[in-house]
Amino acid sequence: MTVRVQEADFDPGAELESLAAGDKEIGAVVSFTGLVRGTGDVSTMTLEHYPGMTEKALEAIEAEAHERWPLQASLVIHRVGPLPAGARIVFVATASRHRRAAFEAAEFLMDFLKTRAPFWKKEVTADGTEEWVDARETDNAAAERWAR
Amino acid sequence: MRVLYFAWLRERIGMGSEEISPPDNVTTVADLIAWLKTREARYEAAFGDVTAIRVALDQEQADFDAPLTGVREVALFPPVTGG
């Protein structure tokens, strides 16, 4: 279980390789990469977070995924600071013996991350206009379907 | 007690954190927000719609009726939008 909050970019291929390295029991690796969507004239997305709580919240979400599914390994990376359209912003990877646990846990991690981890996005357009992104009801609904 | 503000709440209030000493009758998060609103117009504007505010006490998500007893850090922020 690993959580990283960082300004720097990351290499999804290298991350996946090291996630599965050294554990011959792993039969499935699933990953999700989120990119900054350049909708309309959005040129940059600035990510603010709550240092300290962010890491705790991500670690709690990851621990819950390991409770619910038999995972061999997992990784969550979230970038912060100003990110241009097209840049990688978030990465979730799960490894398990069989594919279903890895698929479901990856989706669970993203759904919970989007509704529970203290990050806030601000869109900046080419002419410098700034606007905070509103939370989406569809994200809450996506997280609620994991309720048990 | 330390209070942190994030995103548009931080911008409207004009700072990211401050040390406060609320009066004794402020015992819950709801009381704290009501008290902050009486301080200055910018707080009243920032907390105009409390349904748009979320709270964490000592870095754990909490509700508006949560007690502030023993809490060192209160964070107030809009709904999260990461991922």
Tab-separated table of C-alpha atoms in Angstrom:
chain	number	residue	atom	x	y	z
A	1	MET	CA	0.000	0.000	0.000
A	2	THR	CA	1.503	3.287	-1.080
A	3	VAL	CA	0.166	6.831	-1.311
A	4	ARG	CA	2.056	9.713	-2.892
A	5	VAL	CA	1.017	13.368	-3.171
A	6	GLN	CA	3.462	15.240	-5.358
A	7	GLU	CA	3.954	18.101	-7.818
A	8	ALA	CA	6.160	16.028	-10.111
A	9	ASP	CA	4.888	13.930	-12.993
A	10	PHE	CA	5.138	10.132	-12.853
A	11	ASP	CA	5.751	7.295	-15.299
A	12	PRO	CA	2.734	4.921	-15.345
A	13	GLY	CA	4.723	2.134	-17.032
A	14	ALA	CA	7.514	2.231	-14.486
A	15	GLU	CA	5.010	2.417	-11.607
A	16	LEU	CA	3.136	-0.659	-12.864
A	17	GLU	CA	6.328	-2.607	-13.299
A	18	SER	CA	7.523	-1.895	-9.769
A	19	LEU	CA	4.050	-2.554	-8.319
A	20	ALA	CA	4.056	-6.152	-9.511
A	21	ALA	CA	7.781	-6.799	-9.138
A	22	GLY	CA	8.831	-9.551	-6.774
A	23	ASP	CA	5.401	-11.072	-6.128
A	24	LYS	CA	4.796	-14.125	-8.288
A	25	GLU	CA	1.290	-14.551	-6.812
A	26	ILE	CA	0.077	-11.484	-8.728
A	27	GLY	CA	-1.949	-12.476	-11.760
A	28	ALA	CA	-3.708	-9.183	-12.497
A	29	VAL	CA	-2.712	-5.522	-12.505
A	30	VAL	CA	-5.293	-2.805	-13.193
A	31	SER	CA	-4.618	0.926	-13.398
A	32	PHE	CA	-6.479	4.172	-13.957
A	33	THR	CA	-4.768	7.370	-15.115
A	34	GLY	CA	-6.669	10.664	-14.866
A	35	LEU	CA	-5.688	13.556	-17.162
A	36	VAL	CA	-6.426	17.287	-16.972
A	37	ARG	CA	-9.330	17.720	-19.375
A	38	GLY	CA	-8.919	20.804	-21.562
A	39	THR	CA	-12.665	21.420	-21.989
A	40	GLY	CA	-13.447	24.689	-23.792
A	41	ASP	CA	-10.584	27.113	-23.266
A	42	VAL	CA	-9.285	25.625	-20.004
A	43	SER	CA	-5.505	25.839	-20.211
A	44	THR	CA	-4.465	24.920	-16.658
A	45	MET	CA	-5.905	23.168	-13.632
A	46	THR	CA	-4.513	24.173	-10.247
A	47	LEU	CA	-4.810	21.528	-7.527
A	48	GLU	CA	-4.993	22.650	-3.911
A	49	HIS	CA	-4.974	20.163	-1.045
A	50	TYR	CA	-4.872	19.865	2.736
A	51	PRO	CA	-1.368	18.586	3.574
A	52	GLY	CA	-1.532	16.020	6.347
A	53	MET	CA	-5.218	15.205	5.976
A	54	THR	CA	-4.786	14.359	2.287
A	55	GLU	CA	-2.308	11.587	2.999
A	56	LYS	CA	-4.365	10.271	5.934
A	57	ALA	CA	-7.562	10.230	3.868
A	58	LEU	CA	-5.880	8.429	0.944
A	59	GLU	CA	-4.291	5.877	3.292
A	60	ALA	CA	-7.687	5.211	4.916
A	61	ILE	CA	-9.335	4.713	1.499
A	62	GLU	CA	-6.540	2.378	0.427
A	63	ALA	CA	-6.792	0.380	3.675
A	64	GLU	CA	-10.530	-0.001	3.104
A	65	ALA	CA	-9.897	-1.340	-0.414
A	66	HIS	CA	-7.543	-3.958	1.047
A	67	GLU	CA	-10.208	-4.910	3.586
A	68	ARG	CA	-12.825	-5.418	0.874
A	69	TRP	CA	-10.729	-7.186	-1.783
A	70	PRO	CA	-7.807	-9.625	-1.660
A	71	LEU	CA	-5.163	-7.267	-3.065
A	72	GLN	CA	-1.471	-8.077	-3.262
A	73	ALA	CA	-0.461	-4.441	-3.792
A	74	SER	CA	-1.860	-0.989	-4.524
A	75	LEU	CA	-0.668	2.500	-5.354
A	76	VAL	CA	-2.316	5.929	-5.372
A	77	ILE	CA	-0.525	8.982	-6.793
A	78	HIS	CA	-2.175	12.422	-6.876
A	79	ARG	CA	-0.452	15.497	-8.258
A	80	VAL	CA	-0.904	19.010	-6.848
A	81	GLY	CA	-0.050	22.512	-8.046
A	82	PRO	CA	-0.604	23.963	-11.535
A	83	LEU	CA	-1.088	21.317	-14.260
A	84	PRO	CA	-1.558	22.026	-17.979
A	85	ALA	CA	-4.379	20.479	-20.020
A	86	GLY	CA	-3.430	16.933	-20.980
A	87	ALA	CA	-1.155	16.401	-17.961
A	88	ARG	CA	-1.472	13.318	-15.768
A	89	ILE	CA	-3.193	14.270	-12.517
A	90	VAL	CA	-4.046	11.023	-10.727
A	91	PHE	CA	-2.983	7.389	-10.878
A	92	VAL	CA	-4.503	4.384	-9.144
A	93	ALA	CA	-3.126	0.864	-9.555
A	94	THR	CA	-4.150	-2.417	-7.950
A	95	ALA	CA	-2.631	-5.887	-8.122
A	96	SER	CA	-4.332	-9.137	-7.159
A	97	ARG	CA	-4.247	-12.862	-7.904
A	98	HIS	CA	-7.330	-12.645	-10.140
A	99	ARG	CA	-8.676	-9.807	-12.261
A	100	ARG	CA	-12.039	-9.066	-10.627
A	101	ALA	CA	-10.586	-7.877	-7.315
A	102	ALA	CA	-8.118	-5.607	-9.110
A	103	PHE	CA	-10.804	-4.115	-11.409
A	104	GLU	CA	-13.303	-3.488	-8.628
A	105	ALA	CA	-10.770	-2.155	-6.130
A	106	ALA	CA	-9.355	0.314	-8.677
A	107	GLU	CA	-12.820	1.691	-9.364
A	108	PHE	CA	-13.610	1.855	-5.653
A	109	LEU	CA	-10.364	3.746	-4.963
A	110	MET	CA	-11.177	6.369	-7.606
A	111	ASP	CA	-14.802	6.782	-6.494
A	112	PHE	CA	-13.804	7.255	-2.865
A	113	LEU	CA	-10.801	9.442	-3.670
A	114	LYS	CA	-13.023	11.840	-5.624
A	115	THR	CA	-15.491	12.285	-2.775
A	116	ARG	CA	-13.344	11.918	0.369
A	117	ALA	CA	-9.804	13.159	-0.245
A	118	PRO	CA	-9.325	16.899	0.385
A	119	PHE	CA	-8.335	18.167	-3.063
A	120	TRP	CA	-9.843	21.169	-4.855
A	121	LYS	CA	-9.510	21.998	-8.550
A	122	LYS	CA	-9.436	25.482	-10.014
A	123	GLU	CA	-9.717	25.967	-13.758
A	124	VAL	CA	-7.689	28.699	-15.406
A	125	THR	CA	-8.551	29.684	-18.977
A	126	ALA	CA	-6.211	31.080	-21.627
A	127	ASP	CA	-7.243	34.678	-20.814
A	128	GLY	CA	-6.449	34.138	-17.110
A	129	THR	CA	-10.025	33.725	-15.832
A	130	GLU	CA	-10.087	31.486	-12.743
A	131	GLU	CA	-12.971	29.354	-11.565
A	132	TRP	CA	-13.266	26.735	-8.812
A	133	VAL	CA	-14.704	23.452	-10.075
A	134	ASP	CA	-18.038	22.473	-8.488
A	135	ALA	CA	-18.476	19.037	-6.894
A	136	ARG	CA	-20.613	16.736	-9.033
A	137	GLU	CA	-23.628	14.808	-7.817
A	138	THR	CA	-22.665	11.952	-10.164
A	139	ASP	CA	-19.419	11.525	-8.197
A	140	ASN	CA	-21.376	11.208	-4.942
A	141	ALA	CA	-23.698	8.660	-6.537
A	142	ALA	CA	-20.670	6.696	-7.799
A	143	ALA	CA	-19.223	6.534	-4.273
A	144	GLU	CA	-22.552	5.641	-2.685
A	145	ARG	CA	-22.977	2.491	-4.734
A	146	TRP	CA	-20.135	0.949	-2.662
A	147	ALA	CA	-22.106	1.442	0.571
A	148	ARG	CA	-22.576	-1.734	2.588
B	1	MET	CA	-7.666	26.720	18.266
B	2	ARG	CA	-6.373	26.818	14.739
B	3	VAL	CA	-8.793	27.214	11.823
B	4	LEU	CA	-7.834	26.416	8.220
B	5	TYR	CA	-9.688	27.548	5.106
B	6	PHE	CA	-9.334	26.033	1.632
B	7	ALA	CA	-10.227	26.814	-2.002
B	8	TRP	CA	-12.819	29.582	-2.513
B	9	LEU	CA	-13.435	29.803	1.223
B	10	ARG	CA	-9.759	30.730	1.702
B	11	GLU	CA	-9.983	33.305	-1.080
B	12	ARG	CA	-13.176	34.927	0.239
B	13	ILE	CA	-11.843	35.160	3.788
B	14	GLY	CA	-8.455	36.280	2.516
B	15	MET	CA	-6.237	33.879	4.468
B	16	GLY	CA	-5.454	30.197	4.726
B	17	SER	CA	-5.367	29.866	8.501
B	18	GLU	CA	-5.702	31.758	11.757
B	19	GLU	CA	-5.603	31.233	15.512
B	20	ILE	CA	-8.937	31.969	17.165
B	21	SER	CA	-10.318	32.033	20.710
B	22	PRO	CA	-14.080	31.621	20.449
B	23	PRO	CA	-16.248	32.357	23.533
B	24	ASP	CA	-17.306	29.488	25.828
B	25	ASN	CA	-20.795	29.208	24.322
B	26	VAL	CA	-19.236	28.035	21.027
B	27	THR	CA	-19.325	24.258	21.560
B	28	THR	CA	-20.017	22.771	18.090
B	29	VAL	CA	-18.904	23.309	14.497
B	30	ALA	CA	-22.259	24.986	13.751
B	31	ASP	CA	-21.706	27.369	16.695
B	32	LEU	CA	-18.214	28.154	15.417
B	33	ILE	CA	-19.429	29.052	11.925
B	34	ALA	CA	-22.242	31.191	13.391
B	35	TRP	CA	-19.682	32.986	15.561
B	36	LEU	CA	-17.220	33.494	12.680
B	37	LYS	CA	-20.041	35.062	10.619
B	38	THR	CA	-20.523	37.751	13.270
B	39	ARG	CA	-16.879	38.827	13.131
B	40	GLU	CA	-16.628	40.606	9.788
B	41	ALA	CA	-18.551	41.007	6.532
B	42	ARG	CA	-16.093	38.789	4.602
B	43	TYR	CA	-16.834	35.859	6.923
B	44	GLU	CA	-20.552	36.418	6.563
B	45	ALA	CA	-20.127	36.413	2.776
B	46	ALA	CA	-17.907	33.309	2.799
B	47	PHE	CA	-20.308	31.314	4.998
B	48	GLY	CA	-23.476	32.612	3.354
B	49	ASP	CA	-24.500	29.161	2.160
B	50	VAL	CA	-23.436	26.645	4.804
B	51	THR	CA	-24.761	23.718	2.735
B	52	ALA	CA	-21.672	24.345	0.558
B	53	ILE	CA	-19.289	23.943	3.513
B	54	ARG	CA	-17.609	20.764	4.742
B	55	VAL	CA	-15.585	20.357	7.927
B	56	ALA	CA	-12.718	18.300	9.303
B	57	LEU	CA	-11.739	18.191	12.982
B	58	ASP	CA	-8.083	17.314	13.578
B	59	GLN	CA	-7.947	16.092	9.954
B	60	GLU	CA	-10.984	13.765	10.186
B	61	GLN	CA	-14.247	14.533	8.369
B	62	ALA	CA	-16.950	15.638	10.798
B	63	ASP	CA	-20.505	16.963	10.948
B	64	PHE	CA	-21.783	20.405	11.909
B	65	ASP	CA	-23.120	19.130	15.223
B	66	ALA	CA	-19.745	17.635	16.224
B	67	PRO	CA	-18.397	18.991	19.534
B	68	LEU	CA	-15.209	21.079	19.532
B	69	THR	CA	-14.008	19.809	22.918
B	70	GLY	CA	-10.300	19.035	22.750
B	71	VAL	CA	-10.078	19.856	19.034
B	72	ARG	CA	-6.881	21.637	18.014
B	73	GLU	CA	-7.382	22.053	14.257
B	74	VAL	CA	-10.649	22.857	12.488
B	75	ALA	CA	-10.645	22.888	8.677
B	76	LEU	CA	-13.503	24.443	6.698
B	77	PHE	CA	-13.739	23.923	2.951
B	78	PRO	CA	-16.051	23.413	-0.046
B	79	PRO	CA	-16.970	19.879	-1.208
B	80	VAL	CA	-13.841	18.162	-2.546
B	81	THR	CA	-13.144	17.973	-6.292
B	82	GLY	CA	-9.972	15.906	-6.695
B	83	GLY	CA	-9.254	12.982	-8.963
